[in-house]
Short mmCIF file of C-alpha atoms in Angstrom, two decimals:
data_model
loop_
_atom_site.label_atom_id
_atom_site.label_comp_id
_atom_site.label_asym_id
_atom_site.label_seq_id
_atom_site.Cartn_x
_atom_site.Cartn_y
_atom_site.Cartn_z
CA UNK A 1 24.79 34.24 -32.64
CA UNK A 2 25.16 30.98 -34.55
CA UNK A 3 22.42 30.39 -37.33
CA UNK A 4 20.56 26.91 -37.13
CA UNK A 5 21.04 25.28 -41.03
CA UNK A 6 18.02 22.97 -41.04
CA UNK A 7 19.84 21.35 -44.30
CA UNK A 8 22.30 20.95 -42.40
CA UNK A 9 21.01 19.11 -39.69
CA UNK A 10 19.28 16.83 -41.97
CA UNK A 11 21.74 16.01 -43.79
CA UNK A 12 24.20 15.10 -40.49
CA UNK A 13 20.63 13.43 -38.54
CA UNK A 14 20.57 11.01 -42.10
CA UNK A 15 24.39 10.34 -41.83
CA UNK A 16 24.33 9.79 -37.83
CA UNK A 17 21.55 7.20 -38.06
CA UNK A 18 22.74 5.34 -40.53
CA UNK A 19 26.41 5.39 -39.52
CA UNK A 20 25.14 4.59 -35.97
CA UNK A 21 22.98 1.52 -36.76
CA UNK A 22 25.38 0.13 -39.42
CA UNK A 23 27.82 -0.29 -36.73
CA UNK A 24 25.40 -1.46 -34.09
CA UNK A 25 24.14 -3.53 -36.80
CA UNK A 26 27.93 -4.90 -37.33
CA UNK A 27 28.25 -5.39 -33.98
CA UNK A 28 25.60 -7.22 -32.57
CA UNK A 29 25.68 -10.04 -35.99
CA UNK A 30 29.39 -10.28 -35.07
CA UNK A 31 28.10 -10.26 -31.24
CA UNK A 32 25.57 -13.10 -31.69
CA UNK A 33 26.76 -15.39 -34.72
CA UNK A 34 30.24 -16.02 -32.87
CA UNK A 35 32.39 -15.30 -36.06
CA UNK A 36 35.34 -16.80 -34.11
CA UNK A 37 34.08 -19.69 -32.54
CA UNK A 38 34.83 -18.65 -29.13
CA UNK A 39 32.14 -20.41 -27.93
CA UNK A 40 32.10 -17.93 -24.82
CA UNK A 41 29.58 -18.89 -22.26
CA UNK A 42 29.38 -15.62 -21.08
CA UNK A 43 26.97 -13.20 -23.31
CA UNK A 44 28.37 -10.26 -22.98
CA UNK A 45 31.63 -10.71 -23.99
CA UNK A 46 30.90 -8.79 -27.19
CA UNK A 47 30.59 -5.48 -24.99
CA UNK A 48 34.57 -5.55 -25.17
CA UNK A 49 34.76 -4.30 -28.05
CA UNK A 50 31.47 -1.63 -28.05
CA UNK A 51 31.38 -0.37 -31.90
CA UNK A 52 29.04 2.19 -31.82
CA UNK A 53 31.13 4.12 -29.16
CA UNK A 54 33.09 4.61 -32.60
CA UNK A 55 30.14 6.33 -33.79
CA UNK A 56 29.18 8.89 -30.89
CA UNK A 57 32.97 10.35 -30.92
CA UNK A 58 33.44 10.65 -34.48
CA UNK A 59 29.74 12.21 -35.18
CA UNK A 60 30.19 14.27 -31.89
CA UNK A 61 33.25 15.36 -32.91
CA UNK A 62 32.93 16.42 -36.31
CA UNK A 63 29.22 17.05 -36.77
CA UNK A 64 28.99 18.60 -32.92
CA UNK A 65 25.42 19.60 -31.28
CA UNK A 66 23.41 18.62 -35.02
CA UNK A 67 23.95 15.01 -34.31
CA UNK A 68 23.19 14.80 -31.18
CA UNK A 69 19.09 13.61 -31.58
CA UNK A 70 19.88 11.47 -34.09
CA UNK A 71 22.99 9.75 -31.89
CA UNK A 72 20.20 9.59 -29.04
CA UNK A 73 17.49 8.07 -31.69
CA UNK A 74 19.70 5.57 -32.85
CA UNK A 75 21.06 4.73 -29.30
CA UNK A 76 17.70 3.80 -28.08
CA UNK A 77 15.86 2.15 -31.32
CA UNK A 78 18.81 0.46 -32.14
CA UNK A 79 18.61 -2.72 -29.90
CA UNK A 80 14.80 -2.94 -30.53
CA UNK A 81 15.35 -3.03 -34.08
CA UNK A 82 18.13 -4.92 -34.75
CA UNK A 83 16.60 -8.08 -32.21
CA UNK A 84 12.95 -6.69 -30.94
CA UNK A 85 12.27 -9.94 -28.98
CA UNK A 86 15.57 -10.27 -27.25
CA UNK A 87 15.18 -6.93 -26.77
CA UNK A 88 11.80 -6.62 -24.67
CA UNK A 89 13.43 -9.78 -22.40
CA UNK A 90 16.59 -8.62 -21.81
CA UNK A 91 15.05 -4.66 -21.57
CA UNK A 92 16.66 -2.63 -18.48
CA UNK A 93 14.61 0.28 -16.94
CA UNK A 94 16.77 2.99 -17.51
CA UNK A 95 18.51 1.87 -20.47
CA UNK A 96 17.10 5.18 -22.36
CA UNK A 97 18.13 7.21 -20.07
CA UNK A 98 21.22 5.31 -19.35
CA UNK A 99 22.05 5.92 -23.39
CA UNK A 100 22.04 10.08 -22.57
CA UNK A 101 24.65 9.47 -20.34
CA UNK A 102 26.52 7.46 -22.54
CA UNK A 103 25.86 10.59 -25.27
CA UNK A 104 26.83 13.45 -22.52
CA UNK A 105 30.16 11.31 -21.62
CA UNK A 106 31.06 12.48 -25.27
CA UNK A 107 30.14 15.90 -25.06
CA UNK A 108 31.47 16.49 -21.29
CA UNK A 109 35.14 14.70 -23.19
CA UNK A 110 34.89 17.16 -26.06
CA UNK A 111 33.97 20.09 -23.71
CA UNK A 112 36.91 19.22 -21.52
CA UNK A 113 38.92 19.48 -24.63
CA UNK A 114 38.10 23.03 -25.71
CA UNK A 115 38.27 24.06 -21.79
CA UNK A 116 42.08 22.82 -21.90
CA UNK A 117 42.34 25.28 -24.56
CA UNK A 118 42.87 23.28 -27.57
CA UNK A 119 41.05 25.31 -29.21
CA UNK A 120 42.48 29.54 -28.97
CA UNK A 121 40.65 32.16 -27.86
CA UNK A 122 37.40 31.83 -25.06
CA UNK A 123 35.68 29.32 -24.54
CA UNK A 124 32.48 28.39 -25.87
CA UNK A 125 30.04 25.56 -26.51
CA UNK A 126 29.16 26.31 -29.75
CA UNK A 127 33.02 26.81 -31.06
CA UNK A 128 34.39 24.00 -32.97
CA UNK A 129 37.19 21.96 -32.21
CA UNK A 130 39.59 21.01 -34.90
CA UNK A 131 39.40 17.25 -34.81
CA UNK A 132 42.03 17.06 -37.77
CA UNK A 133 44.75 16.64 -35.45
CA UNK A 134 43.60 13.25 -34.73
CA UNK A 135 45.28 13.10 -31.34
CA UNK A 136 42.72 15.41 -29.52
CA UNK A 137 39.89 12.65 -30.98
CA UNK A 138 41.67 9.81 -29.48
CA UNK A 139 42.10 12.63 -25.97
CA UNK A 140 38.14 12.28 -26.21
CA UNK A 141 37.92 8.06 -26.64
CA UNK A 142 39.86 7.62 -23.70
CA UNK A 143 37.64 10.33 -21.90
CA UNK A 144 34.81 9.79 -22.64
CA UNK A 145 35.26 5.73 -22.72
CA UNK A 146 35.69 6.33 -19.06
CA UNK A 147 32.96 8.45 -18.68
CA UNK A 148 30.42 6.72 -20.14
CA UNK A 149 31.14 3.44 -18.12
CA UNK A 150 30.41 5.26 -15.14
CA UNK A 151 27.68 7.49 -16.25
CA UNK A 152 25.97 4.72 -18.13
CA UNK A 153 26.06 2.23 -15.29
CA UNK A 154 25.18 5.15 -12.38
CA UNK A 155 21.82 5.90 -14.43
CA UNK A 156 20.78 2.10 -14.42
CA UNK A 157 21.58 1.36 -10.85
CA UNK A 158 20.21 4.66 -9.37
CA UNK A 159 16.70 3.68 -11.31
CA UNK A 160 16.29 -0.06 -10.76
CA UNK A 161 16.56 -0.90 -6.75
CA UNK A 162 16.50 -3.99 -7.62
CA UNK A 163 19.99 -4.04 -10.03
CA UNK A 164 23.66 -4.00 -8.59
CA UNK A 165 26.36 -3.37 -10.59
CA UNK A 166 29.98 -4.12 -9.56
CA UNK A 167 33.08 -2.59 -10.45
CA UNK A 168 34.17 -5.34 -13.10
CA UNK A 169 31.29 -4.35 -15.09
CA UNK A 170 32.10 -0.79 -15.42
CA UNK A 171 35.38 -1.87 -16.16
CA UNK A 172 34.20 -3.77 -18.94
CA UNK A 173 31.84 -1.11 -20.06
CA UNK A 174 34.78 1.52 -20.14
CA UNK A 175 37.83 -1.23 -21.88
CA UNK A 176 34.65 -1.97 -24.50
CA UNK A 177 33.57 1.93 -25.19
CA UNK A 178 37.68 2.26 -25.56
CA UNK A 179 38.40 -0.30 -27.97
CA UNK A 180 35.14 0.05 -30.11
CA UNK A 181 35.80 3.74 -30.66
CA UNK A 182 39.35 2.81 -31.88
CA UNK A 183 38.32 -0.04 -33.68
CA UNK A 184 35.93 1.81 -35.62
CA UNK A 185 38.88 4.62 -36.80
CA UNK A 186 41.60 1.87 -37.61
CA UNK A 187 38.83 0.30 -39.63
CA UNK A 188 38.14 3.63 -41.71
CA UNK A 189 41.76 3.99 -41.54
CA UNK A 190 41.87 0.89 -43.45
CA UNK A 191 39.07 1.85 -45.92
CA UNK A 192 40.56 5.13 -46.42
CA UNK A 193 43.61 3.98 -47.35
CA UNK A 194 42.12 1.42 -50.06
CA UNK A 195 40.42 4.15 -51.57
CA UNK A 196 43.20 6.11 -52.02
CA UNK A 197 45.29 3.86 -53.28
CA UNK A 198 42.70 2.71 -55.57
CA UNK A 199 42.28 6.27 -56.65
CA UNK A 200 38.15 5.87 -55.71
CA UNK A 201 38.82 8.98 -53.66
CA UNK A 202 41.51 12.15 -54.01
CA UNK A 203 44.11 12.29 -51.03
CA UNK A 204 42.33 15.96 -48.98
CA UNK A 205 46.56 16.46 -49.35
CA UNK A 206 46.22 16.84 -52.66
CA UNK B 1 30.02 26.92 -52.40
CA UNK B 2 31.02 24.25 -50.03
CA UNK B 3 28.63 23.52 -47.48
CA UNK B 4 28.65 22.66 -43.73
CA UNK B 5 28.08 19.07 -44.38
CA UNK B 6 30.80 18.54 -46.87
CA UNK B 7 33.53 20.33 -44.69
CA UNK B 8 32.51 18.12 -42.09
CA UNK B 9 32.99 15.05 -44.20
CA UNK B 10 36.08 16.60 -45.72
CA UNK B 11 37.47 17.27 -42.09
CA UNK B 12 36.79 13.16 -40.98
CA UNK B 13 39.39 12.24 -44.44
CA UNK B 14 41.76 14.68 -43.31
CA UNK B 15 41.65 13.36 -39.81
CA UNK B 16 42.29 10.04 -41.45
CA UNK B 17 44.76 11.44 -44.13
CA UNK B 18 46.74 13.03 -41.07
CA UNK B 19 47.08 9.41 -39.00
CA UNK B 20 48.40 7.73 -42.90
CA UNK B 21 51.19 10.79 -43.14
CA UNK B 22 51.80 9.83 -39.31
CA UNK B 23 52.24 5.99 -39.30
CA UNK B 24 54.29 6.84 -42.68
CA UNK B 25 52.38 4.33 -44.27
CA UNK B 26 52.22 6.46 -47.60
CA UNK B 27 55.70 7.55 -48.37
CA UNK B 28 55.10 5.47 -51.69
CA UNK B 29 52.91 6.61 -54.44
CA UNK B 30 51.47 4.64 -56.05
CA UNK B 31 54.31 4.43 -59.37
CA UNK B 32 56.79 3.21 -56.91
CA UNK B 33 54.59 0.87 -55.65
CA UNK B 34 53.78 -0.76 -59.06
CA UNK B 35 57.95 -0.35 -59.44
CA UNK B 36 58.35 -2.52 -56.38
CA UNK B 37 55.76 -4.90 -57.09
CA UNK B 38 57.26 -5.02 -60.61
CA UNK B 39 60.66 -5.99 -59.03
CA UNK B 40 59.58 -8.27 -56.53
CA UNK B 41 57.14 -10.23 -58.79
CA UNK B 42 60.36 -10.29 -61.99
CA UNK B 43 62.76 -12.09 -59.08
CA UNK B 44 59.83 -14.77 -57.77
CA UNK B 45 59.54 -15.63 -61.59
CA UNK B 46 62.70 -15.28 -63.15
CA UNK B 47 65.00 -15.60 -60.38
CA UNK B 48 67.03 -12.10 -61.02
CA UNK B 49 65.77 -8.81 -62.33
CA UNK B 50 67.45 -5.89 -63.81
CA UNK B 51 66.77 -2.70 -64.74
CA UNK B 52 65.58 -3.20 -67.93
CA UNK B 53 63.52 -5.78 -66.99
CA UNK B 54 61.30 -3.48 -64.98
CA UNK B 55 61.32 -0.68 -67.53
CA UNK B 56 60.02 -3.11 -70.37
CA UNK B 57 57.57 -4.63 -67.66
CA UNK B 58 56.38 -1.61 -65.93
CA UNK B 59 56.05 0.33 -69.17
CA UNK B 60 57.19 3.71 -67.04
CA UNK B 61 59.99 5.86 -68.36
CA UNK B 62 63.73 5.23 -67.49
CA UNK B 63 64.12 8.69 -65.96
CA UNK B 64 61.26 7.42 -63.27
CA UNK B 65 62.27 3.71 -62.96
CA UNK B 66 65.43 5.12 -62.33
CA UNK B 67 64.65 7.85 -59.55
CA UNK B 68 62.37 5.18 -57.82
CA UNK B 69 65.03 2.38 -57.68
CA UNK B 70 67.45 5.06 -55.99
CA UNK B 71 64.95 6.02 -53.20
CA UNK B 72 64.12 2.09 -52.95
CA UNK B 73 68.15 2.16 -52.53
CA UNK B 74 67.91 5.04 -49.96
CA UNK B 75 65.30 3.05 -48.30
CA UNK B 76 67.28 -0.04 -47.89
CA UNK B 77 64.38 -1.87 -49.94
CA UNK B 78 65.94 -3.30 -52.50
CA UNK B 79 70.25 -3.35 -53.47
CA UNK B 80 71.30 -2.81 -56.50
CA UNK B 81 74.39 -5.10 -57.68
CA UNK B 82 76.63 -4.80 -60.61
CA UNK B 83 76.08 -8.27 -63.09
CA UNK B 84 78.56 -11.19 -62.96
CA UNK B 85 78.23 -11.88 -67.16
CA UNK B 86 77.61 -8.12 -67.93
CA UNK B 87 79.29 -5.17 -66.09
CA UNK B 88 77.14 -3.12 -67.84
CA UNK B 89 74.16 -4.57 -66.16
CA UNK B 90 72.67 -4.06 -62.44
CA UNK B 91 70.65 -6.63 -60.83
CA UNK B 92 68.12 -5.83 -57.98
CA UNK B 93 68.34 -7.65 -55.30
CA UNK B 94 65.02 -7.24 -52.73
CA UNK B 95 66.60 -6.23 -49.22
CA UNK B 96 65.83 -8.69 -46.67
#
């Protein structure tokens, strides 16, 4: 039987949230100042490039079921704090439960993973994947970037009568979710490398 | 002990550490790097560079300025050519 650590899952809740919301954070400044002076008319071009799909494979993956209510915490207080009045115009019915999808897409991926035997022996949800081998993480990004475009949109159209979604959207939803989540790793790629080679951190090699 | 949260964190660098050995970004360490740099920077200034250039400018040993310059060598990074004025002397030349 596996033994709850409440430490634990402090400790990972604390690390999810603010991992989470410093990316959404990143995002939607980068999303709303126009860094590159695209000038885009449309305003949800940012969505091409999702960040904090980074997040919800790499804390999925390597912190498994303890992250999970932060993940969903951050997901859904994330756009209300980061811009509360766009927020309560631009507010979808569904979007909370729209952001569980988006959170199950992850866990179905990583599920799918261990069920393909990745990991030895039989299979069970609360046996860890080795995410080391950084090939079975990017396995889950392109799974679960799929998934959660069509999970995430299903949820909002199936609740509000009144929405239609077309295909280009989920599209959009699923390229974004994709190159967020890598993104996010070539970017800690980049850091890790830096510290290395500025000797701020040991090589785990070594 | 090491706890659960610290082998997780530990497990995100080596899932970092493993896509750096991969792209073979980090065959260097970081006293050939400061060799290379050493090089490259003695040619933009000077014009040439020999060996003794970069040990008095690096301040590393012979033995290592040495062993680096032959994997640079091995590399195709940088060729090493005998001197016009001193046959005693090699010149590095950066590999283009």
């Amino acid at each position: 039987m596996h033994k709850f650590d409440l430490t634990h899952f402090i400790k990972v809740s604390i690390t999810v949230y603010i991992f989470y919301m410093f990316l959404y954070g990143t995002w939607y400044f980068l999303h709303i100042q126009d860094f590159a002076n695209l000038r885009l008319e449309n305003e949800w071009a940012g969505s091409f490039v999702f960040l904090p799909h980074g997040a919800r494979v790499l804390m999925v993956c390597f912190f498994r079921y303890y992250s999970l209510p932060a993940l969903y915490l951050a997901d859904i207080t994330g756009p209300s704090i980061m811009n509360h009045e766009q927020y309560q115009v631009t507010y979808v019915d569904g979007s909370n439960i729209a952001a569980l999808g988006c959170i199950a897409a992850v866990i179905l991926s990583v599920e799918l993973i261990k069920w393909s035997r990745v990991s030895e022996g039989k299979f069970s949800f609360f046996k860890p994947v080795n995410f080391k081998n950084y090939k079975f993480l990017f396995l889950v990004v392109v799974l679960s970037s799929l998934l959660s475009g069509v999970t995430c949109n299903s949820i909002i159209s199936i609740i509000n009568d009144q929405v239609s979604i077309d295909v280009l959207t989920v599209l959009r939803f699923m390229i974004g979710d994709f190159i967020g989540a890598v993104t996010v790793i070539a970017l800690m790629w980049i850091v890790f490398t830096t510290a290395i080679d500025n000797r701020l951190i040991l090589s785990p090699e070594k | 002990m090491t706890t659960n949260y610290r082998k997780d964190l530990v497990s995100i660098l080596e899932m970092l550490s493993n896509i750096e050995r991969d792209l073979n970004l980090a065959n260097y360490n970081e006293t050939e790097k400061k060799i290379y740099y050493t090089i490259a920077m003695l040619i933009s200034n000077n014009g040439s560079c020999n060996i003794t250039d970069v040990i008095l400018e690096s301040r590393f040993s012979r033995s290592t300025v040495y062993k680096t310059i032959k994997k640079f060598e091995r590399a195709n990074l940088i060729i090493v050519e005998q001197s016009s004025n001193d046959k005693r002397e090699f010149n590095l030349v950066l590999a283009t």
